[in-house]
PDB file of C-alpha atoms in Angstrom:
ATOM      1  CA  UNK Y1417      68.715  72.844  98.974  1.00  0.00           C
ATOM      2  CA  UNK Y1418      71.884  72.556  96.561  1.00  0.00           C
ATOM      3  CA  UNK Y1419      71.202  76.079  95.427  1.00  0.00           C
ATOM      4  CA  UNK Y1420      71.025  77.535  99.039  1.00  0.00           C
ATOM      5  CA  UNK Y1421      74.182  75.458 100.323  1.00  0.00           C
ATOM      6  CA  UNK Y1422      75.852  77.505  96.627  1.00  0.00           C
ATOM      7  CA  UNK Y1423      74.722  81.353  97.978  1.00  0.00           C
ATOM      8  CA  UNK Y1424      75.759  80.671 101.533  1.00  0.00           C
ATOM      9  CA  UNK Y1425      79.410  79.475 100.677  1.00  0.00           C
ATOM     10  CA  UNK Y1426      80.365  81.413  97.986  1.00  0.00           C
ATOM     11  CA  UNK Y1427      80.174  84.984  99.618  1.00  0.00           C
ATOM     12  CA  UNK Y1428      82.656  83.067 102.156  1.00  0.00           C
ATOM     13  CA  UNK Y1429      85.206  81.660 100.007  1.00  0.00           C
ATOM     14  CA  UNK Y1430      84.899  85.508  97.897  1.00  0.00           C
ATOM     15  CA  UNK Y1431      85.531  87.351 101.671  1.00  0.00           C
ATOM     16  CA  UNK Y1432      88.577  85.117 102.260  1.00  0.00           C
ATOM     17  CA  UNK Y1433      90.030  85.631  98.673  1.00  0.00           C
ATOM     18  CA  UNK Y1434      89.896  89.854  98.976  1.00  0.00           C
ATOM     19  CA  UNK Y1435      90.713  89.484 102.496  1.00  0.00           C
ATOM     20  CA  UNK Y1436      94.032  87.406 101.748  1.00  0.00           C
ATOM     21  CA  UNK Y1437      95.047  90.735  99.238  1.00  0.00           C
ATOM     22  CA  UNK Y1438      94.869  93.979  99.801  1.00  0.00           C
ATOM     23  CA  UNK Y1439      94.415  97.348  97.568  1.00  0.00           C
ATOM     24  CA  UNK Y1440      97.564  99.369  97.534  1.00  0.00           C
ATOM     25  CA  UNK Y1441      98.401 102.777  95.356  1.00  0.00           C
ATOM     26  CA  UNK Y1442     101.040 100.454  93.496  1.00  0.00           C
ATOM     27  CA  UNK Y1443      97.889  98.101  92.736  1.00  0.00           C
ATOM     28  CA  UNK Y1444      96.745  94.602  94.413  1.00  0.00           C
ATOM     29  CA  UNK Y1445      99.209  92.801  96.599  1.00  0.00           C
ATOM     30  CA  UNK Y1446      98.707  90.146  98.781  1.00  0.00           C
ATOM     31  CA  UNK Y1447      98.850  91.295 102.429  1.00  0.00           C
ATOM     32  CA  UNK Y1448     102.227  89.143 103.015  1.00  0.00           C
ATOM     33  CA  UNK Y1449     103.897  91.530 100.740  1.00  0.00           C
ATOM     34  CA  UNK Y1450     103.043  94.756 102.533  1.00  0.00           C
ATOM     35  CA  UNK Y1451     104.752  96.255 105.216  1.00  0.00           C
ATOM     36  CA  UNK Y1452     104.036  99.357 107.107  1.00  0.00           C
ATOM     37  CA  UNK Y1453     107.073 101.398 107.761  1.00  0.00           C
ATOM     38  CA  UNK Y1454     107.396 104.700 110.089  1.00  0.00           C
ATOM     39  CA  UNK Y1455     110.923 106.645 110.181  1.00  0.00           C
ATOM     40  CA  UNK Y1456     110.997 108.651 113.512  1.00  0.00           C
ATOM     41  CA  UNK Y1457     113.578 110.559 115.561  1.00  0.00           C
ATOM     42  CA  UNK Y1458     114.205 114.230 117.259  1.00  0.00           C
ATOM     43  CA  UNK Y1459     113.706 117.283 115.103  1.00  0.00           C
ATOM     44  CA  UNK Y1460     116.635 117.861 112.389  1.00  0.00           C
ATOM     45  CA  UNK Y1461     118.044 114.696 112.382  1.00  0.00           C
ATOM     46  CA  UNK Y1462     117.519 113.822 109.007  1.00  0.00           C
ATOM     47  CA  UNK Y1463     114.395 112.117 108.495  1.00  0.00           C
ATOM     48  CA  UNK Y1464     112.764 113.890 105.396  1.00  0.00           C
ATOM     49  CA  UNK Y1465     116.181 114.038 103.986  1.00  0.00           C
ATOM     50  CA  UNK Y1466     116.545 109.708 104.527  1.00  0.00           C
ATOM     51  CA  UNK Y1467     113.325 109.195 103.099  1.00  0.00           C
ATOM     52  CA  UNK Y1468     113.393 111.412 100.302  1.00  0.00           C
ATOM     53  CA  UNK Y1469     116.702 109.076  99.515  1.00  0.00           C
ATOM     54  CA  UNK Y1470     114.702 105.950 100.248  1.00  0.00           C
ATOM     55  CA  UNK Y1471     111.895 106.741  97.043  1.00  0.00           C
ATOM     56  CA  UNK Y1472     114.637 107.603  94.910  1.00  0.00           C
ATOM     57  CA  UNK Y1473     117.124 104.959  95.437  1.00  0.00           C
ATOM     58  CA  UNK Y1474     113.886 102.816  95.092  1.00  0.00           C
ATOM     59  CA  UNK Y1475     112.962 104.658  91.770  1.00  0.00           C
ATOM     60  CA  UNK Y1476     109.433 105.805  93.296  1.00  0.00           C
ATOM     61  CA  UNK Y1477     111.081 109.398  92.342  1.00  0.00           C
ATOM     62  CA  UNK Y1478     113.125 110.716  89.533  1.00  0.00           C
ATOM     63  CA  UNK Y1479     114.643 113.417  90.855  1.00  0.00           C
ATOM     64  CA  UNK Y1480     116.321 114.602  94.871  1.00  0.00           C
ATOM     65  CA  UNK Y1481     114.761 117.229  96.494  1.00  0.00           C
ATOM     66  CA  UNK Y1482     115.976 119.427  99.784  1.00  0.00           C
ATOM     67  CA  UNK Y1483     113.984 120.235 102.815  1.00  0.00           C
ATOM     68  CA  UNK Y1484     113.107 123.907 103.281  1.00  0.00           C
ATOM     69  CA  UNK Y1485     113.027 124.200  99.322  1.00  0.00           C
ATOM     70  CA  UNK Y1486     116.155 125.426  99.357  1.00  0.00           C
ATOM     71  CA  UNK Y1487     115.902 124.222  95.289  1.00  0.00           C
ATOM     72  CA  UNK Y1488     112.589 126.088  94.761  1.00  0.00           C
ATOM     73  CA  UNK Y1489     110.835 122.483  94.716  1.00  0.00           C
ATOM     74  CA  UNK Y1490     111.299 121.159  98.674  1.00  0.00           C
ATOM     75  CA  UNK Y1491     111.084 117.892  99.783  1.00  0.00           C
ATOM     76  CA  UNK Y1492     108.437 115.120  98.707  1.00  0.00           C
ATOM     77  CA  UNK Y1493     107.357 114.544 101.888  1.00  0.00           C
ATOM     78  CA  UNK Y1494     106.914 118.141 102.977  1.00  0.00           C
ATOM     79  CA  UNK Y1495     103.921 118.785 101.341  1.00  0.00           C
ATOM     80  CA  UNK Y1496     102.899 121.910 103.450  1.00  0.00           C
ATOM     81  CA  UNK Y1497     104.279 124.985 102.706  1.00  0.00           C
ATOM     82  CA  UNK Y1498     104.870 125.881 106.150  1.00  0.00           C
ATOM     83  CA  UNK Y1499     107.123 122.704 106.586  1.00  0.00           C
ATOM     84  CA  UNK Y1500     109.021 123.799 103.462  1.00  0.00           C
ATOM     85  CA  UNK Y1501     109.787 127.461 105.025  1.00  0.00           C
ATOM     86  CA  UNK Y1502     110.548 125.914 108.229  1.00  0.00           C
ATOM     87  CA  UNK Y1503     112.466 122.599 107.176  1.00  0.00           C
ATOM     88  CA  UNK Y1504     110.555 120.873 109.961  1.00  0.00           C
ATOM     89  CA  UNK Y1505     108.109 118.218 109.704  1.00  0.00           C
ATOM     90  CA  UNK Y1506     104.683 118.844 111.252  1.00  0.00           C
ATOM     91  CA  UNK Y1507     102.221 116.529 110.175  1.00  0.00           C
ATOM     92  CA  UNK Y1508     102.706 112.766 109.480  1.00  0.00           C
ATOM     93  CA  UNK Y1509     103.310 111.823 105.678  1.00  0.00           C
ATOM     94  CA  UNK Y1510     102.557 109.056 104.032  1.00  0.00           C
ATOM     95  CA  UNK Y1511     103.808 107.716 100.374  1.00  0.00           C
ATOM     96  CA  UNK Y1512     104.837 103.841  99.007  1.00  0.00           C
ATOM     97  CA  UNK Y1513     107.927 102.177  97.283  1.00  0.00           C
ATOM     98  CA  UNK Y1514     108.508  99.105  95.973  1.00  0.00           C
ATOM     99  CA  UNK Y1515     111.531  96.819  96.717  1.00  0.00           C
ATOM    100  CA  UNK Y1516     112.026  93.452  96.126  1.00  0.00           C
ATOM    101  CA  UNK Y1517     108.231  92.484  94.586  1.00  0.00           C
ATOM    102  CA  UNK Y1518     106.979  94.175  98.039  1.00  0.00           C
ATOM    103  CA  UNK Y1519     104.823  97.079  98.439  1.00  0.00           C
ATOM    104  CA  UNK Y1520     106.434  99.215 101.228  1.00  0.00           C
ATOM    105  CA  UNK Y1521     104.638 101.889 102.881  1.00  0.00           C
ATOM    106  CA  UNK Y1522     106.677 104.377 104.636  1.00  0.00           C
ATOM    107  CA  UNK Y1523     105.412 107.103 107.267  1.00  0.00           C
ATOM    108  CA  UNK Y1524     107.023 110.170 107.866  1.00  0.00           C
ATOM    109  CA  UNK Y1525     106.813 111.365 111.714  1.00  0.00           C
ATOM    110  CA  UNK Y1526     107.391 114.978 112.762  1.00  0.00           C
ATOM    111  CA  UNK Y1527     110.074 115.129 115.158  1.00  0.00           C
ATOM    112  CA  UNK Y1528     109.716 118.088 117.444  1.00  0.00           C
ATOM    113  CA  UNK Y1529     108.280 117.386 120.658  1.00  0.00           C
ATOM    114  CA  UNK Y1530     105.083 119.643 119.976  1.00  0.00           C
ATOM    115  CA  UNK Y1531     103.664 117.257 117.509  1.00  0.00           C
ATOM    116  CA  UNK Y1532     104.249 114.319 119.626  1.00  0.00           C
ATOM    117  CA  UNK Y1533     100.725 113.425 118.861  1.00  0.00           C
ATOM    118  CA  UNK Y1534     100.803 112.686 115.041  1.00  0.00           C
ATOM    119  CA  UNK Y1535     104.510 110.268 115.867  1.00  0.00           C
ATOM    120  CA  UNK Y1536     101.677 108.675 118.349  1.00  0.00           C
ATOM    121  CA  UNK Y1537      99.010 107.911 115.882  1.00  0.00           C
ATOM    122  CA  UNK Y1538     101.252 106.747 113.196  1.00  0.00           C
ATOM    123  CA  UNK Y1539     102.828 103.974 115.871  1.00  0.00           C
ATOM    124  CA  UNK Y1540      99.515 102.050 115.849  1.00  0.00           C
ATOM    125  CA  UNK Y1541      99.528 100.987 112.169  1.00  0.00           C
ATOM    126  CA  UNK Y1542     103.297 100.506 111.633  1.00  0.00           C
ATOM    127  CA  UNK Y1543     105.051  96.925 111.335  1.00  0.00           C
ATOM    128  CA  UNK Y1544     108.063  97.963 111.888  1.00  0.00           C
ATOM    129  CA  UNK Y1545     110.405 101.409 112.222  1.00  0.00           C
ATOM    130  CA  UNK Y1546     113.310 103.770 111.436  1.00  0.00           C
ATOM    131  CA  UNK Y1547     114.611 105.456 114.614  1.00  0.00           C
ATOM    132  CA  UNK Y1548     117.345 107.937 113.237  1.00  0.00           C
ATOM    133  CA  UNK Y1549     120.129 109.095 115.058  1.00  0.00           C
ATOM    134  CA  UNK Y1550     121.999 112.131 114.362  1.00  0.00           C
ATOM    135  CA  UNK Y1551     125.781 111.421 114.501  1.00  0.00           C
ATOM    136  CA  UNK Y1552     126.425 115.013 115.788  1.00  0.00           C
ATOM    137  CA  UNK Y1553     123.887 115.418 118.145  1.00  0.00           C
ATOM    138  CA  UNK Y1554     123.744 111.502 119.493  1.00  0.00           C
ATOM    139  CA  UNK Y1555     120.292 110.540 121.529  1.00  0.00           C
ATOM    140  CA  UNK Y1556     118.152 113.405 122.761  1.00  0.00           C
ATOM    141  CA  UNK Y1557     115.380 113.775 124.469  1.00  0.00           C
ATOM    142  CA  UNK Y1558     112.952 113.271 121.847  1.00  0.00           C
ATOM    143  CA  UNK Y1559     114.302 110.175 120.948  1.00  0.00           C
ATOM    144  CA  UNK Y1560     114.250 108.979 124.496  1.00  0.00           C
ATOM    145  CA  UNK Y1561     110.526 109.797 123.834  1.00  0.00           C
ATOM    146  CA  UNK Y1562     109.595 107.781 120.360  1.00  0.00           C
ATOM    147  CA  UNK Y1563     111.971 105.188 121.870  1.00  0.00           C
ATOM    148  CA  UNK Y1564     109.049 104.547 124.836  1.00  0.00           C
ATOM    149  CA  UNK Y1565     106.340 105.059 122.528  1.00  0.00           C
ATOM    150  CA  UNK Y1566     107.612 102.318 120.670  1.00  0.00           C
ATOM    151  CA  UNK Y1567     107.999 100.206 123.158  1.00  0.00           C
ATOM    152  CA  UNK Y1568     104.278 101.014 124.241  1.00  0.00           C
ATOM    153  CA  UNK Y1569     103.151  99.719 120.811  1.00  0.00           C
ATOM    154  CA  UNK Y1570     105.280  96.786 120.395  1.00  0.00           C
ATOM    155  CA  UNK Y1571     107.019  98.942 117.516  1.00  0.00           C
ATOM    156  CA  UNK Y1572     110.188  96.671 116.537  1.00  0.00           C
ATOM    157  CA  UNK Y1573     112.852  99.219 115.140  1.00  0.00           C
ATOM    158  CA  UNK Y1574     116.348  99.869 113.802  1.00  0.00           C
ATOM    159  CA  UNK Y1575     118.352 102.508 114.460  1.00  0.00           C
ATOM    160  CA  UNK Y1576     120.113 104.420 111.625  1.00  0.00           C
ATOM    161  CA  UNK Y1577     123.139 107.182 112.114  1.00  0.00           C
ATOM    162  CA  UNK Y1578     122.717 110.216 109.999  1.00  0.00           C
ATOM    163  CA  UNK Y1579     124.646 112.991 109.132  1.00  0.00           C
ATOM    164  CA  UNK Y1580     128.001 110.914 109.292  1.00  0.00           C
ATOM    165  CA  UNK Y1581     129.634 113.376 106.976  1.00  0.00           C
ATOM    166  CA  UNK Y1582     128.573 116.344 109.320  1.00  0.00           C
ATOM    167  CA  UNK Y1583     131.733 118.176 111.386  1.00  0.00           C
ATOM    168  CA  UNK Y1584     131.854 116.699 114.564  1.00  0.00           C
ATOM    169  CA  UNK Y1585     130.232 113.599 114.073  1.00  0.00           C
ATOM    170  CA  UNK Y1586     130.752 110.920 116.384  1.00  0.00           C
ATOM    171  CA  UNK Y1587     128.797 107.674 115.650  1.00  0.00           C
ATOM    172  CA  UNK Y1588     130.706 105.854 118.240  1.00  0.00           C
ATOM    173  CA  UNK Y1589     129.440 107.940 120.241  1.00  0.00           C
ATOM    174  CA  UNK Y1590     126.113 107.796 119.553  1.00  0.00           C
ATOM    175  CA  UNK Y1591     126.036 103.625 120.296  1.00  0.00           C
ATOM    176  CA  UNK Y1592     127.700 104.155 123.209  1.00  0.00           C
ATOM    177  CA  UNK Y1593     124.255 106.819 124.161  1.00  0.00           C
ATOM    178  CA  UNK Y1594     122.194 103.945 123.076  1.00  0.00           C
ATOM    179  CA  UNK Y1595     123.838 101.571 125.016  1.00  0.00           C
ATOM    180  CA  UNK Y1596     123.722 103.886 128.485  1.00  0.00           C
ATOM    181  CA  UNK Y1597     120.496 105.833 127.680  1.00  0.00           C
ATOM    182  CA  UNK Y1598     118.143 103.715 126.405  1.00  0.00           C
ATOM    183  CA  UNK Y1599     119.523 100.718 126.894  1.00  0.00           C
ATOM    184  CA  UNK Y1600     119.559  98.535 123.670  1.00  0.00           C
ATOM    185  CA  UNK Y1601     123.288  97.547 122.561  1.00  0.00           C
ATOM    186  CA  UNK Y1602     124.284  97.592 118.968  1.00  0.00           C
ATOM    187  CA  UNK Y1603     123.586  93.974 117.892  1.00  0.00           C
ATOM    188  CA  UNK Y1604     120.203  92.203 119.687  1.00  0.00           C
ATOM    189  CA  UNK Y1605     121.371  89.506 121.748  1.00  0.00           C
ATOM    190  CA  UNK Y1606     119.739  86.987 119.395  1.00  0.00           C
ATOM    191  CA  UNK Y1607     121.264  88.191 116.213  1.00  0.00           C
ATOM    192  CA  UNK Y1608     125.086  88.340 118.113  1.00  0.00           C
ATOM    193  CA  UNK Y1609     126.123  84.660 117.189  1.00  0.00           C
ATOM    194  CA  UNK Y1610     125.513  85.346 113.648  1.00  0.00           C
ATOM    195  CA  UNK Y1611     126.938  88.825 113.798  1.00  0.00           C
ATOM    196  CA  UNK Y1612     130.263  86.919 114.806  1.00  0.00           C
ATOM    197  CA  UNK Y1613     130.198  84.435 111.865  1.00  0.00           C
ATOM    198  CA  UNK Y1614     129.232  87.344 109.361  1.00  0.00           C
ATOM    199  CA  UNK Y1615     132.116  89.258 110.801  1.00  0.00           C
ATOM    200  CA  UNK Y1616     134.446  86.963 110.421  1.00  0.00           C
ATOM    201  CA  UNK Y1617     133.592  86.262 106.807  1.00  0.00           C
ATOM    202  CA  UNK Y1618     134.534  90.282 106.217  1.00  0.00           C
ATOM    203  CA  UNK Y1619     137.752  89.595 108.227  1.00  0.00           C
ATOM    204  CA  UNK Y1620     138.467  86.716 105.844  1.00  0.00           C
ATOM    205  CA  UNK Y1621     137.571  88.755 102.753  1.00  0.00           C
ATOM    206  CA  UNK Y1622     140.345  91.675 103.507  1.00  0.00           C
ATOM    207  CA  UNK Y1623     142.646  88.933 104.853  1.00  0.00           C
ATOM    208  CA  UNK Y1624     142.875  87.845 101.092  1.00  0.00           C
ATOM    209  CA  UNK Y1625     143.616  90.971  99.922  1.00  0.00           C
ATOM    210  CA  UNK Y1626     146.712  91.611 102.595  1.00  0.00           C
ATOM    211  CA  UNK Y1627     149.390  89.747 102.954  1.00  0.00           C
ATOM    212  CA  UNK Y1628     150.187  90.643 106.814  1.00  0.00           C
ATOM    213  CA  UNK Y1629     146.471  90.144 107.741  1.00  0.00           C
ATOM    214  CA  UNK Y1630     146.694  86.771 106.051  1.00  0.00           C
ATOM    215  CA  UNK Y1631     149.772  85.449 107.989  1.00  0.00           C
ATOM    216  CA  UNK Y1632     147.644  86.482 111.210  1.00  0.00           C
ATOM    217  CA  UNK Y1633     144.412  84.708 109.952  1.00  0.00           C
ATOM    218  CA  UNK Y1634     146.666  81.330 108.611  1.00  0.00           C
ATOM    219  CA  UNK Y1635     148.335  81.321 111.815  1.00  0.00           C
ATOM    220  CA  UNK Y1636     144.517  81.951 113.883  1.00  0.00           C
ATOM    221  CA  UNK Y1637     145.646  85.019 115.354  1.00  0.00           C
ATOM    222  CA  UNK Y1638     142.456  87.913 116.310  1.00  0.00           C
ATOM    223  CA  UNK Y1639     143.647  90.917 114.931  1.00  0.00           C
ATOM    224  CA  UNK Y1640     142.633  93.212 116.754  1.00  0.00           C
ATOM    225  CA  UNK Y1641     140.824  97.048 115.513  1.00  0.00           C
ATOM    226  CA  UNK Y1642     143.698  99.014 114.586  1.00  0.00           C
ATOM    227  CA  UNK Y1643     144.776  95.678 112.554  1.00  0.00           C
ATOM    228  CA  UNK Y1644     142.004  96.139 110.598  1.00  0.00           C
ATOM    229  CA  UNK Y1645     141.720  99.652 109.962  1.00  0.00           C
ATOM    230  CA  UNK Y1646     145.755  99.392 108.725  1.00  0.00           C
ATOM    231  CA  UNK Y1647     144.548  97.010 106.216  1.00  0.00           C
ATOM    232  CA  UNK Y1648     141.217  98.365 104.938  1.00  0.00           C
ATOM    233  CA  UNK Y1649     143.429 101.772 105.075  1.00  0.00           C
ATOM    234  CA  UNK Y1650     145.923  99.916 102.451  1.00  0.00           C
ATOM    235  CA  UNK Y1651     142.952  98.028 100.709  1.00  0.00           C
ATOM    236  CA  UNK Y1652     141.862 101.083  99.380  1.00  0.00           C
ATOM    237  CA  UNK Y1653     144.576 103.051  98.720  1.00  0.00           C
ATOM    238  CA  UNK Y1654     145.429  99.841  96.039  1.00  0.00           C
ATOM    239  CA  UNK Y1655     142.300 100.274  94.853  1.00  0.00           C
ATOM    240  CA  UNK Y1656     142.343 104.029  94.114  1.00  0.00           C
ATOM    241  CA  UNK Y1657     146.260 104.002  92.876  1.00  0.00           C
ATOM    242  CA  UNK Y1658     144.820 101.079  90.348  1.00  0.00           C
ATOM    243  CA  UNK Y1659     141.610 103.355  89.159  1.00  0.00           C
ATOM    244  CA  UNK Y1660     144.167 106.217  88.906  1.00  0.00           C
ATOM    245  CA  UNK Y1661     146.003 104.067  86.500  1.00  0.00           C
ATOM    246  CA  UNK Y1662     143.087 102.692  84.240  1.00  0.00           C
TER     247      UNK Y1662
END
């Protein structure tokens, strides 16, 4: 009897041990440590590009690589050679980093609207998402698209401006499409309170460093934008006169 109660339970106790990890190309880690990632947007906004800066910020890579191989190498991610000639992504890629002691895998979507298909099989695995904005071209229509896909899987995402050094950029802009297209605002309504206290700790910070900000923040004044963007202005210019110096 004691050796049947031994073979029943210990295939049980084995199952929840594996079941609690999970196999991973960076090795064994246990399944609170992984997280699914997918970066999505409309074609040419940058995703490739953002995740190709991702694994080597990371150290997954040793070296940066351009879309359409412009460097004779191309992209990691862009593993056909089609999607090298053309710069576009076409089918979904998948690779891993890891950041913090957690095993991070990331999914590359295509973004033009013919493969909508491969963004919609990716959505179904993913924890969690990139939706990338361009800061030139603001929200189109294929982001309108992965936005409701999203929101038919229960996707929860950020949104990240690219291209910010691109002429005629405009990320103000491109939150104000957010706000009026798709309707999400730049902070979540949950996160706003502590968005306020965080922002005020940055106020404080460049406050210390300027003597007319600090008069307004002693005497609990709100400066307002242009305040701000006088002082960071001056903040820096201190800071690049005294690296001149050194």
């Amino acid at each position: 009897a004691g050796s049947r109660w031994v073979l029943t339970v210990v295939p049980v106790i084995s199952q929840v041990l594996l079941s609690s990890c999970r196999s991973c190309s960076s090795g064994v880690f246990p399944n609170e440590r992984i997280r699914n990632i997918g970066i999505s947007a409309h074609i040419d906004s940058g995703k490739t590009t953002l995740t190709e800066r991702i694994l080597y910020y990371t150290g997954r890579i040793a070296e940066i690589h351009e879309v359409k191989g412009k460097d004779g190498v191309g992209a990691t991610m862009d593993s056909m050679e089609l999607e090298r000639q053309r710069g576009i992504t076409i089918q979904s890629a998948a690779t891993y980093t890891i950041w913090n002691n957690h095993n991070i895998n990331i999914i590359d979507t295509p973004g033009h609207v013919d493969f909508t298909i491969e963004v919609e099989r990716a959505l179904r695995v993913l924890d969690g998402a990139v939706l990338v904005l361009c800061a030139v071209g603001g929200v189109q229509c294929q982001t309108m698209t992965v936005n409701r896909q999203m929101k038919r899987y229960n996707v929860p995402f950020l949104t990240f401006i690219n291209k910010l050094d691109r002429m005629g950029s405009n990320p103000g802009r491109a939150l104000q499409q957010m706000s009026q297209n798709v309707r999400y605002d730049e902070i979540p309504a949950e996160f706003r309170a502590e968005a306020a206290d965080r922002r005020q700790e940055l106020v404080e910070c460049v406050a210390n460093a300027d003597e007319i900000l600090g008069e307004m923040f002693l005497e609990e004044k709100i400066p307002t934008i242009d305040d701000l963007k006088v002082c960071v202005c001056v903040c820096v210019r201190v800071c690049v006169l005294s690296l001149l110096r050194v």
